[in-house]
Structure formats: C-alpha cells, structure tokens
Coordinates of C-alpha atoms and ligand atoms in Angstrom, one line a residue:
Chain A
M1 CA 3.9 3.3 45.9
S2 CA 7.7 2.6 45.7
I3 CA 9.5 1.4 42.6
K4 CA 9.8 -2.0 44.2
D5 CA 6.1 -2.1 44.9
L6 CA 5.4 -1.2 41.3
E7 CA 7.7 -4.0 40.1
L8 CA 5.8 -6.5 42.3
K9 CA 2.5 -5.1 41.0
S10 CA 3.7 -5.8 37.4
I11 CA 4.3 -9.4 38.3
E12 CA 0.9 -9.8 39.9
Y13 CA -0.7 -8.2 36.9
R14 CA 1.1 -10.5 34.5
K15 CA -0.2 -13.5 36.4
K16 CA -3.7 -12.1 36.2
I17 CA -3.5 -11.4 32.5
L18 CA -2.5 -15.0 31.9
E19 CA -5.2 -16.3 34.2
I20 CA -8.0 -14.5 32.5
I21 CA -6.8 -15.4 29.0
F22 CA -6.3 -19.0 30.0
N23 CA -9.8 -19.1 31.7
G24 CA -11.5 -17.1 28.9
G25 CA -10.0 -19.2 26.1
A26 CA -8.9 -16.3 24.0
G27 CA -6.8 -13.1 24.3
H28 CA -4.1 -10.9 22.9
T29 CA -1.4 -12.3 25.2
A30 CA 1.9 -10.9 24.1
G31 CA 0.6 -7.3 23.5
S32 CA -0.9 -7.2 26.9
L33 CA 2.3 -8.3 28.5
S34 CA 4.3 -5.7 26.6
C35 CA 2.2 -2.8 27.8
I36 CA 1.3 -3.8 31.3
D37 CA 4.2 -1.9 32.9
I38 CA 2.9 1.3 31.2
L39 CA -0.6 0.8 32.5
N40 CA 0.8 -0.1 36.0
V41 CA 2.6 3.2 36.3
L42 CA -0.2 5.2 34.7
Y43 CA -2.9 3.9 37.0
N44 CA -0.9 3.6 40.2
K45 CA 1.2 6.8 40.0
I46 CA 0.0 9.2 37.4
L47 CA -3.6 9.2 36.4
N48 CA -5.4 9.2 39.8
I49 CA -8.6 7.8 38.2
N50 CA -10.8 5.8 40.6
P51 CA -14.4 4.7 40.8
N52 CA -15.3 7.8 42.8
N53 CA -14.0 10.4 40.3
F54 CA -14.6 8.4 37.1
S55 CA -17.9 10.1 36.3
S56 CA -16.4 13.5 36.3
Y57 CA -14.9 15.3 33.3
D58 CA -12.5 17.0 35.6
R59 CA -9.8 14.4 36.0
N60 CA -7.0 12.9 33.9
H61 CA -8.2 10.5 31.1
Y62 CA -6.8 7.4 29.5
I63 CA -7.8 6.1 26.0
Q64 CA -6.4 2.7 25.0
S65 CA -6.2 3.0 21.2
K66 CA -4.5 -0.5 20.9
G67 CA -7.7 -1.9 22.2
H68 CA -6.8 -5.6 21.6
S69 CA -4.6 -5.5 24.7
V70 CA -7.7 -5.2 26.7
E71 CA -6.7 -7.9 29.1
A72 CA -4.0 -5.6 30.5
L73 CA -6.6 -2.9 31.0
Y74 CA -9.1 -5.1 32.6
T75 CA -6.5 -6.4 35.0
V76 CA -5.5 -2.9 36.2
L77 CA -9.1 -1.7 36.4
C78 CA -10.0 -4.7 38.5
D79 CA -7.1 -3.9 40.9
K80 CA -8.4 -0.3 41.1
N81 CA -11.8 -1.7 42.2
F82 CA -13.9 -0.8 39.2
F83 CA -15.3 -4.3 39.2
S84 CA -14.8 -7.6 41.0
K85 CA -12.5 -10.5 40.2
D86 CA -15.5 -12.7 39.7
D87 CA -17.0 -10.3 37.1
L88 CA -13.7 -10.4 35.3
L89 CA -13.7 -14.2 35.1
T90 CA -16.8 -13.9 32.8
L91 CA -14.4 -12.7 30.1
N92 CA -15.5 -14.2 26.7
K93 CA -18.5 -16.1 28.2
F94 CA -21.8 -15.8 26.5
N95 CA -23.7 -12.6 27.3
S96 CA -20.8 -11.1 29.3
H97 CA -19.8 -7.5 28.8
F98 CA -16.2 -8.5 29.2
I99 CA -15.2 -9.1 25.6
G100 CA -11.9 -9.0 23.6
H101 CA -11.9 -5.2 23.2
P102 CA -12.6 -2.2 25.5
T103 CA -16.3 -1.2 25.8
K104 CA -17.9 1.5 28.0
K105 CA -20.2 -1.2 29.3
I106 CA -17.3 -2.0 31.6
P107 CA -16.8 0.5 34.5
G108 CA -13.5 2.4 34.1
I109 CA -13.3 2.3 30.4
E110 CA -13.6 5.6 28.7
H111 CA -13.9 4.8 25.0
N112 CA -14.8 1.9 22.8
T113 CA -11.8 0.8 20.8
G114 CA -10.7 -2.3 18.8
A115 CA -10.4 -0.9 15.3
L116 CA -6.9 0.5 15.3
G117 CA -6.1 4.1 14.5
H118 CA -9.1 5.7 16.2
G119 CA -8.1 6.4 19.8
L120 CA -5.6 9.2 19.1
S121 CA -8.2 11.5 17.3
V122 CA -10.6 11.0 20.2
A123 CA -7.8 11.9 22.6
V124 CA -7.0 15.0 20.6
G125 CA -10.7 16.0 20.9
M126 CA -10.7 15.5 24.6
A127 CA -7.4 17.5 25.0
I128 CA -8.8 20.4 23.0
G129 CA -12.0 20.3 25.1
L130 CA -10.2 20.4 28.4
K131 CA -8.1 23.3 27.2
L132 CA -11.3 25.2 26.1
N133 CA -12.7 24.5 29.6
N134 CA -9.4 25.9 31.1
K135 CA -8.8 22.6 32.9
N136 CA -5.4 21.5 33.8
F137 CA -6.0 17.7 33.4
K138 CA -4.2 15.5 30.9
I139 CA -5.1 12.9 28.3
F140 CA -3.0 9.8 27.9
T141 CA -3.3 7.4 25.1
L142 CA -1.6 4.2 24.2
L143 CA -0.9 3.2 20.5
G144 CA 0.6 0.1 19.0
D145 CA 3.6 0.4 16.7
G146 CA 1.9 -1.5 13.9
E147 CA -1.1 0.8 14.5
L148 CA 1.1 3.7 13.3
S149 CA 0.6 2.6 9.7
E150 CA -3.0 3.9 9.9
G151 CA -3.1 7.3 8.2
S152 CA -5.5 8.7 10.8
I153 CA -2.7 8.6 13.4
W154 CA -0.7 11.2 11.4
E155 CA -3.8 13.3 10.7
A156 CA -4.4 13.4 14.5
L157 CA -0.8 14.4 15.2
L158 CA -1.1 17.3 12.8
S159 CA -4.2 18.6 14.7
A160 CA -2.5 17.9 18.1
N161 CA 0.5 20.0 17.0
K162 CA -1.7 22.8 15.6
Y163 CA -3.6 23.2 18.9
N164 CA -0.4 23.0 21.0
L165 CA -1.7 20.1 23.0
D166 CA 0.9 19.9 25.8
N167 CA -1.8 18.2 27.9
L168 CA -1.8 15.2 25.5
V169 CA 0.6 12.3 26.2
V170 CA 0.9 9.8 23.3
I171 CA 2.6 6.6 24.3
V172 CA 3.7 4.2 21.6
D173 CA 4.1 0.5 22.7
R174 CA 7.2 0.0 20.6
N175 CA 7.4 -3.8 20.8
K176 CA 8.6 -4.0 17.1
L177 CA 6.1 -6.8 16.2
Q178 CA 2.6 -6.9 14.7
I179 CA 0.5 -9.9 13.5
T180 CA 2.5 -10.7 10.4
G181 CA 6.0 -10.2 11.8
R182 CA 8.4 -7.4 12.5
T183 CA 7.1 -3.9 12.0
E184 CA 10.3 -3.0 10.1
E185 CA 9.6 -5.8 7.6
V186 CA 5.8 -5.4 7.4
N187 CA 5.8 -1.6 7.0
P188 CA 8.9 0.2 8.2
I189 CA 8.3 3.2 10.5
E190 CA 11.9 4.1 11.5
P191 CA 13.3 6.6 12.1
L192 CA 10.3 7.1 14.3
K193 CA 11.6 9.7 16.7
D194 CA 12.7 11.9 13.8
K195 CA 9.2 11.5 12.3
F196 CA 7.5 12.7 15.4
N197 CA 9.9 15.5 16.0
S198 CA 9.5 16.7 12.4
F199 CA 5.8 17.0 13.2
G200 CA 6.7 19.5 15.9
L201 CA 6.2 17.1 18.8
S202 CA 8.4 16.6 21.8
T203 CA 9.5 13.0 21.9
R204 CA 11.2 10.9 24.6
E205 CA 12.4 7.4 24.2
I206 CA 12.6 5.0 27.2
D207 CA 12.6 1.4 28.3
G208 CA 8.8 0.8 28.4
N209 CA 9.1 -2.3 30.6
S210 CA 11.0 -0.3 33.3
V211 CA 8.6 1.0 35.8
H212 CA 11.4 3.2 37.0
E213 CA 11.9 4.9 33.6
L214 CA 8.2 5.1 33.0
N215 CA 7.6 6.8 36.3
D216 CA 10.4 9.3 35.6
V217 CA 9.2 10.3 32.2
L218 CA 5.5 10.3 33.0
S219 CA 5.9 12.4 36.1
F220 CA 7.2 15.5 34.3
T221 CA 4.8 16.4 31.5
P222 CA 4.6 18.6 29.5
F223 CA 8.2 18.0 28.3
E224 CA 8.1 21.4 26.6
K225 CA 5.5 24.1 26.9
N226 CA 2.9 24.1 24.1
K227 CA 4.2 20.9 22.6
V228 CA 2.6 17.5 22.3
N229 CA 4.3 14.8 24.4
V230 CA 5.3 11.6 22.7
I231 CA 6.9 8.7 24.5
I232 CA 8.4 5.9 22.5
A233 CA 8.2 3.1 25.0
N234 CA 10.6 0.4 23.8
T235 CA 9.1 -2.9 25.1
I236 CA 9.3 -6.6 24.5
K237 CA 6.2 -8.3 23.2
G238 CA 5.4 -11.2 25.6
K239 CA 7.6 -9.6 28.3
G240 CA 8.2 -11.7 31.4
I241 CA 7.6 -15.1 29.9
S242 CA 10.7 -16.5 28.3
F243 CA 8.9 -18.6 25.6
M244 CA 6.5 -15.8 24.7
E245 CA 9.1 -13.0 24.4
N246 CA 9.5 -11.7 20.9
Q247 CA 7.5 -14.6 19.4
V248 CA 5.1 -13.4 16.8
V249 CA 2.7 -16.4 17.4
W250 CA 1.8 -15.1 20.8
H251 CA 0.1 -12.1 19.4
H252 CA -3.3 -13.8 19.8
K253 CA -2.8 -17.2 21.5
V254 CA -3.9 -19.0 24.6
P255 CA -1.4 -21.0 26.7
T256 CA -2.0 -24.7 27.2
E257 CA -2.3 -25.7 30.9
E258 CA 1.3 -26.8 30.8
Q259 CA 2.5 -23.5 29.3
Y260 CA 0.3 -21.6 31.8
N261 CA 1.9 -23.3 34.8
L262 CA 5.4 -22.8 33.3
A263 CA 4.7 -19.1 32.9
L264 CA 3.4 -18.8 36.4
N265 CA 6.5 -20.5 37.7
E266 CA 8.7 -18.0 35.8
L267 CA 6.8 -15.1 37.2
E268 CA 7.0 -16.5 40.7
K269 CA 10.8 -16.7 40.4
L270 CA 11.0 -13.1 39.1
K271 CA 8.9 -12.1 42.1
I272 CA 11.3 -13.7 44.6
N273 CA 14.2 -12.0 42.9
I274 CA 12.6 -8.6 43.3
E275 CA 11.6 -9.3 46.9
N276 CA 15.2 -10.3 47.7
D277 CA 16.7 -7.3 45.9
Chain B
M1 CA -20.0 -34.0 5.0
I2 CA -17.8 -31.5 6.7
E3 CA -15.3 -29.8 4.4
K4 CA -12.8 -27.0 4.8
A5 CA -13.4 -23.4 5.8
N6 CA -14.3 -21.3 2.9
L7 CA -11.3 -19.1 3.9
E8 CA -8.9 -22.0 3.2
V9 CA -10.6 -22.8 -0.1
F10 CA -10.2 -19.2 -1.1
A11 CA -6.5 -19.2 -0.2
D12 CA -5.7 -22.5 -1.9
T13 CA -7.6 -21.6 -5.1
L14 CA -5.9 -18.2 -5.3
L15 CA -2.5 -19.7 -4.9
E16 CA -3.2 -22.3 -7.6
L17 CA -4.4 -19.7 -10.0
A18 CA -1.6 -17.2 -9.2
R19 CA 1.1 -19.8 -9.9
K20 CA 0.0 -19.8 -13.5
D21 CA -0.7 -16.1 -13.9
K22 CA 1.9 -13.6 -12.8
D23 CA -0.6 -10.7 -13.2
I24 CA -2.5 -11.9 -10.1
I25 CA -1.5 -9.7 -7.2
V26 CA -2.7 -10.0 -3.6
V27 CA -2.7 -6.9 -1.4
T28 CA -2.8 -7.4 2.4
S29 CA -2.9 -5.1 5.5
D30 CA -1.2 -7.2 8.2
S31 CA -3.9 -9.7 7.2
R32 CA -2.0 -12.4 5.4
G33 CA -2.2 -14.8 8.4
S34 CA -5.9 -14.1 8.9
G35 CA -6.4 -14.6 5.2
K36 CA -4.5 -17.9 5.2
L37 CA -2.1 -16.4 2.7
T38 CA 1.2 -17.1 4.5
N39 CA 2.0 -19.9 2.1
F40 CA 1.1 -17.6 -0.8
G41 CA 3.6 -15.1 0.5
H42 CA 6.4 -17.6 0.8
E43 CA 5.8 -19.2 -2.6
L44 CA 5.0 -16.1 -4.6
P45 CA 6.7 -13.2 -2.8
D46 CA 6.5 -11.0 -5.9
Q47 CA 2.8 -11.3 -6.1
I48 CA 1.9 -10.1 -2.7
I49 CA 2.0 -6.4 -1.6
E50 CA 1.9 -5.7 2.1
V51 CA 0.8 -2.2 3.2
G52 CA 0.7 -2.6 6.9
I53 CA -2.3 -1.8 9.0
A54 CA -3.7 0.7 6.5
E55 CA -6.9 -0.4 4.9
Q56 CA -7.7 2.8 3.1
N57 CA -4.3 2.7 1.6
L58 CA -4.9 -0.9 0.7
V59 CA -8.0 -0.2 -1.4
G60 CA -6.3 2.8 -3.2
I61 CA -3.3 0.7 -4.0
C62 CA -5.6 -2.1 -5.4
A63 CA -7.2 0.5 -7.7
G64 CA -3.8 1.7 -8.9
L65 CA -2.5 -1.9 -9.6
S66 CA -5.7 -2.6 -11.5
A67 CA -5.2 0.6 -13.5
V68 CA -2.0 -0.8 -14.9
G69 CA -3.4 -4.1 -15.8
K70 CA -2.9 -6.3 -12.7
K71 CA -5.6 -8.8 -11.5
V72 CA -6.0 -7.6 -8.0
F73 CA -7.3 -9.2 -4.8
G74 CA -7.5 -6.9 -1.8
V75 CA -7.8 -9.1 1.3
S76 CA -8.6 -7.7 4.8
P77 CA -11.1 -8.3 7.6
S78 CA -14.5 -7.4 6.1
S79 CA -15.3 -5.0 8.9
F80 CA -12.2 -2.8 8.3
L81 CA -12.2 -3.2 4.6
T82 CA -15.8 -2.0 4.1
A83 CA -16.2 0.5 6.9
R84 CA -12.9 2.3 7.1
S85 CA -12.1 2.2 3.4
L86 CA -15.7 2.8 2.2
E87 CA -14.8 6.0 0.3
Q88 CA -11.9 4.4 -1.5
I89 CA -14.2 1.6 -2.5
K90 CA -16.9 4.0 -3.6
N91 CA -14.6 6.4 -5.6
D92 CA -11.4 4.6 -6.5
I93 CA -12.9 1.1 -7.2
A94 CA -16.6 1.3 -8.0
Y95 CA -17.1 4.8 -9.6
S96 CA -13.7 4.5 -11.4
D97 CA -14.8 0.9 -12.5
H98 CA -11.5 -0.9 -11.6
P99 CA -12.1 -4.6 -11.8
V100 CA -10.6 -5.2 -8.4
T101 CA -11.8 -8.1 -6.2
L102 CA -12.1 -7.1 -2.6
V103 CA -12.2 -10.1 -0.2
G104 CA -13.8 -9.5 3.2
I105 CA -12.5 -12.2 5.5
S106 CA -13.9 -13.1 8.9
A107 CA -17.2 -11.5 7.9
G108 CA -20.5 -11.4 9.8
V109 CA -19.9 -12.3 13.4
S110 CA -17.0 -14.7 12.7
Y111 CA -14.9 -12.8 15.3
G112 CA -17.3 -13.7 18.0
Q113 CA -16.2 -12.3 21.4
L114 CA -13.9 -9.7 19.8
G115 CA -17.1 -7.7 19.6
A116 CA -18.8 -5.0 17.6
T117 CA -15.6 -3.3 16.2
H118 CA -14.8 -6.5 14.5
H119 CA -18.2 -7.6 13.4
S120 CA -19.1 -7.0 9.8
I121 CA -22.9 -6.9 9.6
H122 CA -23.1 -3.6 7.6
D123 CA -21.0 -4.6 4.6
I124 CA -23.7 -5.9 2.3
A125 CA -26.0 -2.9 3.1
V126 CA -23.4 -0.2 2.5
L127 CA -22.1 -1.8 -0.7
R128 CA -25.6 -2.4 -2.0
A129 CA -26.1 1.3 -1.9
I130 CA -23.0 1.9 -4.1
N131 CA -23.3 1.7 -7.9
N132 CA -21.1 -0.7 -9.8
I133 CA -19.9 -3.2 -7.3
N134 CA -21.1 -6.8 -7.3
I135 CA -21.6 -8.6 -4.0
V136 CA -21.0 -12.4 -3.6
V137 CA -21.4 -14.3 -0.4
P138 CA -20.5 -18.0 -1.0
A139 CA -22.2 -20.7 1.1
D140 CA -19.7 -23.5 0.9
N141 CA -16.4 -24.7 -0.5
F142 CA -17.9 -25.2 -4.0
E143 CA -19.3 -21.7 -4.3
T144 CA -16.1 -20.2 -2.8
K145 CA -13.8 -22.0 -5.3
E146 CA -16.1 -21.1 -8.2
V147 CA -16.4 -17.4 -7.3
I148 CA -12.6 -17.0 -6.9
K149 CA -12.1 -18.6 -10.3
A150 CA -14.7 -16.4 -11.9
A151 CA -13.2 -13.3 -10.2
I152 CA -9.9 -13.5 -12.1
N153 CA -11.5 -12.4 -15.4
F154 CA -14.5 -10.5 -14.1
K155 CA -14.7 -7.1 -15.7
H156 CA -16.1 -5.0 -12.9
P157 CA -15.6 -4.4 -9.2
L158 CA -16.4 -7.4 -7.0
F159 CA -16.8 -7.8 -3.3
I160 CA -16.7 -11.3 -1.8
R161 CA -17.1 -12.1 1.9
F162 CA -17.0 -15.2 4.1
G163 CA -16.1 -16.6 7.5
K164 CA -13.5 -19.0 8.8
K165 CA -15.3 -22.1 10.1
P166 CA -15.4 -25.5 8.3
M167 CA -18.5 -25.8 6.2
I168 CA -20.7 -28.8 5.2
K169 CA -21.0 -29.8 1.6
L170 CA -24.2 -28.5 0.0
H171 CA -23.8 -29.1 -3.7
D172 CA -23.9 -32.6 -5.2
G173 CA -21.8 -31.6 -8.1
D174 CA -24.4 -30.9 -10.8
H175 CA -24.8 -27.3 -10.1
N176 CA -23.4 -24.5 -12.2
F177 CA -22.0 -21.4 -10.6
T178 CA -22.4 -18.0 -12.3
I179 CA -22.0 -14.7 -10.6
G180 CA -25.5 -13.2 -10.6
S181 CA -27.5 -16.5 -10.6
G182 CA -28.8 -18.0 -7.4
I183 CA -28.7 -21.8 -6.9
K184 CA -31.7 -23.9 -6.0
L185 CA -30.6 -26.5 -3.5
K186 CA -34.0 -27.9 -2.6
S187 CA -37.5 -27.9 -4.1
G188 CA -40.7 -27.9 -2.1
K189 CA -44.1 -26.4 -2.2
D190 CA -44.8 -25.3 1.3
L191 CA -42.1 -22.8 2.1
A192 CA -39.2 -21.0 0.4
I193 CA -36.1 -20.2 2.4
I194 CA -33.8 -17.7 0.7
A195 CA -30.4 -17.6 2.4
T196 CA -26.9 -16.3 1.7
G197 CA -23.4 -17.3 2.8
E198 CA -22.8 -19.6 5.6
T199 CA -26.4 -19.3 7.0
V200 CA -27.4 -21.4 4.0
Q201 CA -25.9 -24.2 6.0
R202 CA -28.3 -23.6 8.9
A203 CA -31.2 -23.2 6.5
F204 CA -30.3 -26.5 4.9
K205 CA -30.4 -28.3 8.2
A206 CA -33.8 -26.6 9.0
C207 CA -35.2 -27.9 5.6
E208 CA -34.2 -31.4 6.6
L209 CA -35.9 -31.1 10.0
L210 CA -39.0 -29.7 8.3
K211 CA -39.1 -32.5 5.8
K212 CA -39.5 -34.9 8.7
I213 CA -42.8 -33.2 9.7
D214 CA -43.9 -33.1 6.1
I215 CA -43.2 -29.5 5.4
N216 CA -41.4 -29.3 2.1
C217 CA -39.1 -26.4 1.4
T218 CA -37.5 -24.7 -1.5
L219 CA -34.0 -23.5 -0.6
I220 CA -32.1 -21.0 -2.6
S221 CA -28.5 -20.2 -2.0
M222 CA -28.6 -16.5 -3.0
H223 CA -24.8 -16.2 -3.2
T224 CA -25.0 -13.1 -5.3
I225 CA -26.7 -10.3 -3.5
K226 CA -26.0 -7.8 -6.3
P227 CA -27.0 -8.0 -9.1
F228 CA -30.0 -9.7 -7.6
D229 CA -31.4 -12.8 -9.3
E230 CA -35.0 -11.8 -9.5
E231 CA -35.9 -14.6 -11.7
I232 CA -34.9 -17.5 -9.4
F233 CA -36.4 -15.6 -6.5
L234 CA -39.8 -15.0 -8.1
N235 CA -39.8 -18.6 -9.3
S236 CA -39.0 -20.0 -5.9
I237 CA -41.8 -18.1 -4.2
S238 CA -44.5 -18.6 -6.9
K239 CA -46.1 -21.7 -5.3
V240 CA -45.2 -21.6 -1.6
K241 CA -47.3 -20.5 1.4
A242 CA -44.6 -18.4 3.1
V243 CA -41.1 -17.0 2.7
I244 CA -38.1 -16.8 5.2
T245 CA -34.8 -15.1 4.5
V246 CA -31.6 -15.8 6.4
E247 CA -28.4 -13.8 6.5
E248 CA -25.5 -13.2 8.8
H249 CA -26.0 -9.5 8.5
S250 CA -28.1 -6.6 9.9
V251 CA -31.7 -6.9 8.9
S252 CA -31.3 -3.3 7.7
G253 CA -30.3 -3.2 4.0
G254 CA -29.5 -6.8 3.5
L255 CA -30.9 -9.8 1.5
G256 CA -34.2 -9.9 3.4
E257 CA -35.1 -6.3 2.7
K258 CA -34.1 -6.7 -1.0
C259 CA -36.5 -9.7 -1.2
A260 CA -39.3 -7.7 0.5
S261 CA -38.9 -4.9 -1.9
V262 CA -39.1 -7.1 -4.9
M263 CA -42.3 -8.8 -3.5
M264 CA -44.0 -5.5 -2.6
Q265 CA -43.3 -4.0 -6.0
K266 CA -44.7 -7.2 -7.7
N267 CA -47.7 -7.1 -5.5
I268 CA -46.9 -10.5 -4.0
H269 CA -48.2 -10.8 -0.5
L270 CA -47.1 -13.8 1.5
P271 CA -46.3 -14.5 5.2
F272 CA -42.7 -13.3 5.3
K273 CA -39.9 -13.1 7.8
I274 CA -36.4 -11.8 7.7
L275 CA -33.8 -13.5 10.0
G276 CA -30.7 -11.4 10.6
F277 CA -29.4 -9.1 13.4
P278 CA -31.7 -6.5 14.8
D279 CA -30.8 -2.9 15.3
E280 CA -29.6 -3.2 18.9
Y281 CA -26.5 -3.5 21.0
M282 CA -25.7 -7.0 20.1
V283 CA -25.3 -9.9 22.6
N284 CA -21.7 -11.0 23.1
G285 CA -20.6 -14.5 22.4
S286 CA -19.1 -16.9 19.9
Q287 CA -20.3 -16.8 16.3
K288 CA -22.5 -19.9 16.9
D289 CA -24.0 -18.5 20.1
V290 CA -24.8 -15.2 18.5
L291 CA -26.4 -16.7 15.4
D292 CA -28.4 -19.1 17.7
H293 CA -29.4 -16.2 19.9
Y294 CA -30.9 -14.3 16.9
N295 CA -33.0 -17.3 15.9
M296 CA -30.8 -18.5 13.1
S297 CA -30.5 -22.1 14.4
A298 CA -32.1 -25.0 12.4
E299 CA -34.5 -25.5 15.4
K300 CA -35.6 -21.9 15.6
I301 CA -36.1 -21.7 11.8
L302 CA -38.2 -24.8 12.1
E303 CA -40.4 -23.2 14.8
L304 CA -40.7 -20.1 12.7
A305 CA -41.7 -22.0 9.6
K306 CA -44.4 -23.9 11.4
N307 CA -45.9 -20.7 12.7
L308 CA -45.7 -18.9 9.3
I309 CA -47.5 -21.6 7.3
K310 CA -50.1 -22.4 9.9
Ligands
LIG401 C1 -8.4 -1.0 11.7 C2 -7.9 -2.3 12.1 N1 -7.2 -3.1 11.2 C3 -6.8 -4.3 11.6 C4 -7.0 -4.8 12.9 C5 -6.6 -6.2 13.3 N2 -5.4 -6.2 14.2 C6 -5.6 -6.3 15.5 S1 -4.2 -6.2 16.4 C7 -3.3 -6.0 15.0 C8 -1.8 -5.8 15.1 C9 -1.5 -4.7 15.9 O1 -0.1 -4.5 16.0 P1 0.5 -3.4 17.0 O2 -0.2 -2.1 16.8 O3 2.0 -3.4 16.8 O4 0.0 -4.0 18.4 P2 0.8 -4.9 19.5 O5 2.1 -5.4 18.8 O6 1.1 -4.0 20.6 O7 -0.1 -6.0 19.8 C10 -4.1 -6.0 13.9 C11 -3.7 -5.8 12.5 C12 -7.7 -4.0 13.8 N3 -7.9 -4.3 15.0 N4 -8.1 -2.7 13.4
LIG402 MG1 3.5 -4.0 18.0

C-alpha cells in the first residue's frame, strides 16, 4: 500500500469512526481520531495480523492499552475482515459484544483493556515469552499520554529495560489532552523523551498523524539492539475535524446529526485534496 | 418526584461545606469532571489536589493529607478507586485509621456499555472484608446530602458510593439520617425488602405495585452496609412471610449475603432471595437494561414476591 493509499485509508477510517459513534450513541471520539493513523500504519504495513494467522502465537501482536479508543480499533479490524460491518453497527446495543472497550469476545482483539495502565505490563510479558521461545516476532502497544501517570507504566518500563526487550514497541499517543484538560496542567510529564531515555530506552519522536513518518519509524525496529523501542507520536486529539481538534469536550462525546454531516463534509474535502495531490 | 442525581447533590453539598471550612480538601485523579467538581475547582482551587490518572497515588495522598489534619475526600470512579488502590485503602487508610472519605462515583453498572473494566460490583464485598472502613450507599438525594455532611467530622475511614442518574424522592422529610442506622421507608406484614443505594428506588416502585394486589411490604433503605444495622433488619423481618434483598452489586459478598448470614446465625428461616449480579460474564447494555436483565425491575420484583409468599 502506497503512502497515498494509506492517507486515503485514514480518511475512510475517520468516517467509519464517526459513523459507529453516531450510530451507537456513545464513544471516545477525539482519542480515536488522534490514534487512527497509528493503527492504520500498524495494521496495513507492519503487523501482518489477519483472521487466518490470528490464532497463532507466532506472529506480531498488538495490545491497545488506551482501551477507550476502541472505535479506532474496531474500525481497522472490520476493514481487515475480522467481522462484518453489520456486526460493528451493533456497537453499544443491548447484548452486543461490541462495547466501549476492547474485549476478546471480538475477533482480532488480543487483550481486554479499559482500565488504564495495564496493557504495557501485559505486552512486556508477551515480549519476554516470545524471546524465551526464540521467536522473532514483535509486540506493539499503544498508550495514552494521560495514562502515563499510572505508576504501573513505569514499573513495566523498568522490567522491559531489564530484559532488553528490543522486540517491544511502545507507542505513546501524545495528544497532550486528557479528560480534565491539558496533560501539562493536570499532571506534567515533560520532558518525556528524557524520562524514557533515562530509563535506558531508545526513544524516537515523530508526527503521529503522518502515515509517512509512522511508516518510516515503525519499519525499522529495533532502533538499537537490546533496547526497548519507544515512539512519542505527537498527535492532535480530534484530528481531521476542525471543530473537534484540540477540544477537551470531545474526549467522550457524540456528534449531533448536524455536526456529523459537517464532519463528513470536511473529510470528503480532505479526501479530494489527497486524490488530486 | 424526580430530583437530581446523587452525584450532583454530593458535589453541591461538598462545595457548600468547603466554602466554610478551608480544611476540606478534595483529591481527584482526572476525575473532577466525572465527579461534577469542575465548579469546585474553579471556586476553591486551593482546596483541590489533582494527581492525574493515578488512583493508588490518590489514596496514599489522601492518607497523608489526613495525617496532617485535613478533612479529605478522595473522589474517583468506584471501580478504579476500590480495585486498583485496594492495598492503599487497606493499609494507608483503614489499618492506619485515617478518617478519609473515599467517594466511589459511577458505581455499580452506571457506566453501562463501557463494560466490565468500569463496572464496580465488587467494591462492597472487598471493603466489607477489610477492618475499620465504613460503607455507605445512599439511596436518594436526602441520604446523599446527609452522608456528606456527616462525613466531614466522621472519625474513621468511610467509603461512599453512588451513580449518576436522577433519583426519585423517597423520604418525606421526617426521617433521621445516621451512619450505621437503616431507614424504614414502608411498613407491611407480608414481605420485607432490604435494599441499598439506587436499587431502593426500584424496590420502592415494586412495593407500590405489590400494594395494589394487597401484598404489604416493609422496605428498608440499608444505606450503611458496614457497620450493619442488625436491629432494624431483625425488626423488619420479625413478622413477615418472606425476605428479598436488592443491590447493584455482585451477589457474592454484598448486602444479601450479609442478611443471610445474620438470619442463619439467629436461626431464622424464611423464604429468602438475593437480587444482584450473578457470577458470570455479564450481559452488555445500559445501566437500566442490565439491572432489568438481572431481575431488578419493579415488575420482576413483584413476580418474585408473589412466588415467595405463595
Ligand atoms: C485506571 C483508570 N482510571 C481512569 C480511567 C478513566 N479514563 C478513561 S480515558 C481517561 C483519560 C485518558 O487520557 P489519555 O491517556 O491522554 O488518553 P487520550 O487523550 O488518548 O484519550 C480516563 C481518566 C480509566 N479508564 N482507567
Ligand atoms: Mg491524551
């Protein structure tokens, strides 16, 4: 898939995210829009996970620790044919397995998340296990930047460094917002890169809404032999929809019909721009 | 009459009290919006401590603030507050006897479709098993306001939990609220319903339906789960033909099992049924749909009551 194709995919995914949230009446809208480019590149270029190999241990793995952005994950898994579009439209309906956080009841999901600060330790366990089995596969995990306040994250990083987990790729969705407001006001985490490096990790910082930069950085891991890979993906919460970008209220909010149509129009314009580029 | 959500009453009451008492401190973990404490933060910025998404840290900091004389309210979703920070609650609050009030918001299945990670149907059970922490689950606005007022000068650890939906008014004004004493909302000789928290509302409606078919119920709002008000419980079941308990919590280790254990040890044998969530992978849906599914609607309670006293 070319970079241009990936960019078009991101537009299609953003539309789908909005559709399922609008239809399901609930969703973590802005955080799904901030990380969708990351998931796009992972699932279409890097991971090589599909319904045929999913049941095997011997493949790459993805754990979404910031589970609340499940709409982004559902959208990509649907596109990878793990389940049908009709199934996905049962999101939030009574008795549906499609709920507001990842569960293994849904094909393609590897771990139940939703309480923040759990995914990284699980990913560390998987990375150690694959090394013990002498397998060359990698574990990718996605964290929120607000999530980094959980102490368990830093416990997990100590273990990851101790076991030289260069098969672990930790991606931080650095959208600089959480529920209450800006991360640097709620609980400052900067200088973040220095913190990671001081833990012995190998850290790269990129534009996390650029499929081009994502593809470049994710294609060449490990960054350094025997070192844990960390990617600070600078993103925009609500990316792609002008009135959602950087707006704290869109953390968990459903667009009205009017807002939904406006958003689709904006995405359609972006799509035409990319096609004509 | 429909009133406010208990959550709103909690936030309004706390703000009112904190304006007059600089020692009242609220601690949040990216939870001030969910706790309706945004206004509190604007008006009394020096009386709110924000720790970020770090619930264990929150509970430890609450203990520390209390250790130097502050009147502390730790406010976070009940699920994270009582599961993730359980050891801090056990050691730093309960065992160390710091009179902190921990407020579990969006308790039970208030989070609906957000699912099991967010449901808090274990909190009563785990805290019941820990010495020296009191547990209060208010049923309506009146009980919520009263428990927050009482919490300010309460001398020991206290845990309070509630949801976020508007409540109906249950009390007609002539009830007293004391932590540790259940409240009799209705008297009747056929059946006793012992409920706690927002399920009292559902039980209340069931009692009204039952009255229409001449089944008269005693209804107790057992807002304090610990210490358990044995006296009002034994009184309420002394003349009835059957007992039903209702709680927005797992049937394991909750109000119902507490009632059963009291009855067994007093040699009281009556038809008895616990309504709560079974030990299974729970159905997904809104709070209302989930409660209805597990037989906690007024109509289902009515059917159950008819069968029990037959
Ligand atoms: C342990 C835990 N505490 C609190 C929450 C509630 N919560 C859900 S999302 C969120 C904010 C997350 O912020 P961030 O990690 O920055 O995610 P993003 O901005 O990407 O949405 C919080 C506090 C949770 N899900 N888990
Ligand atoms: Mg964020």
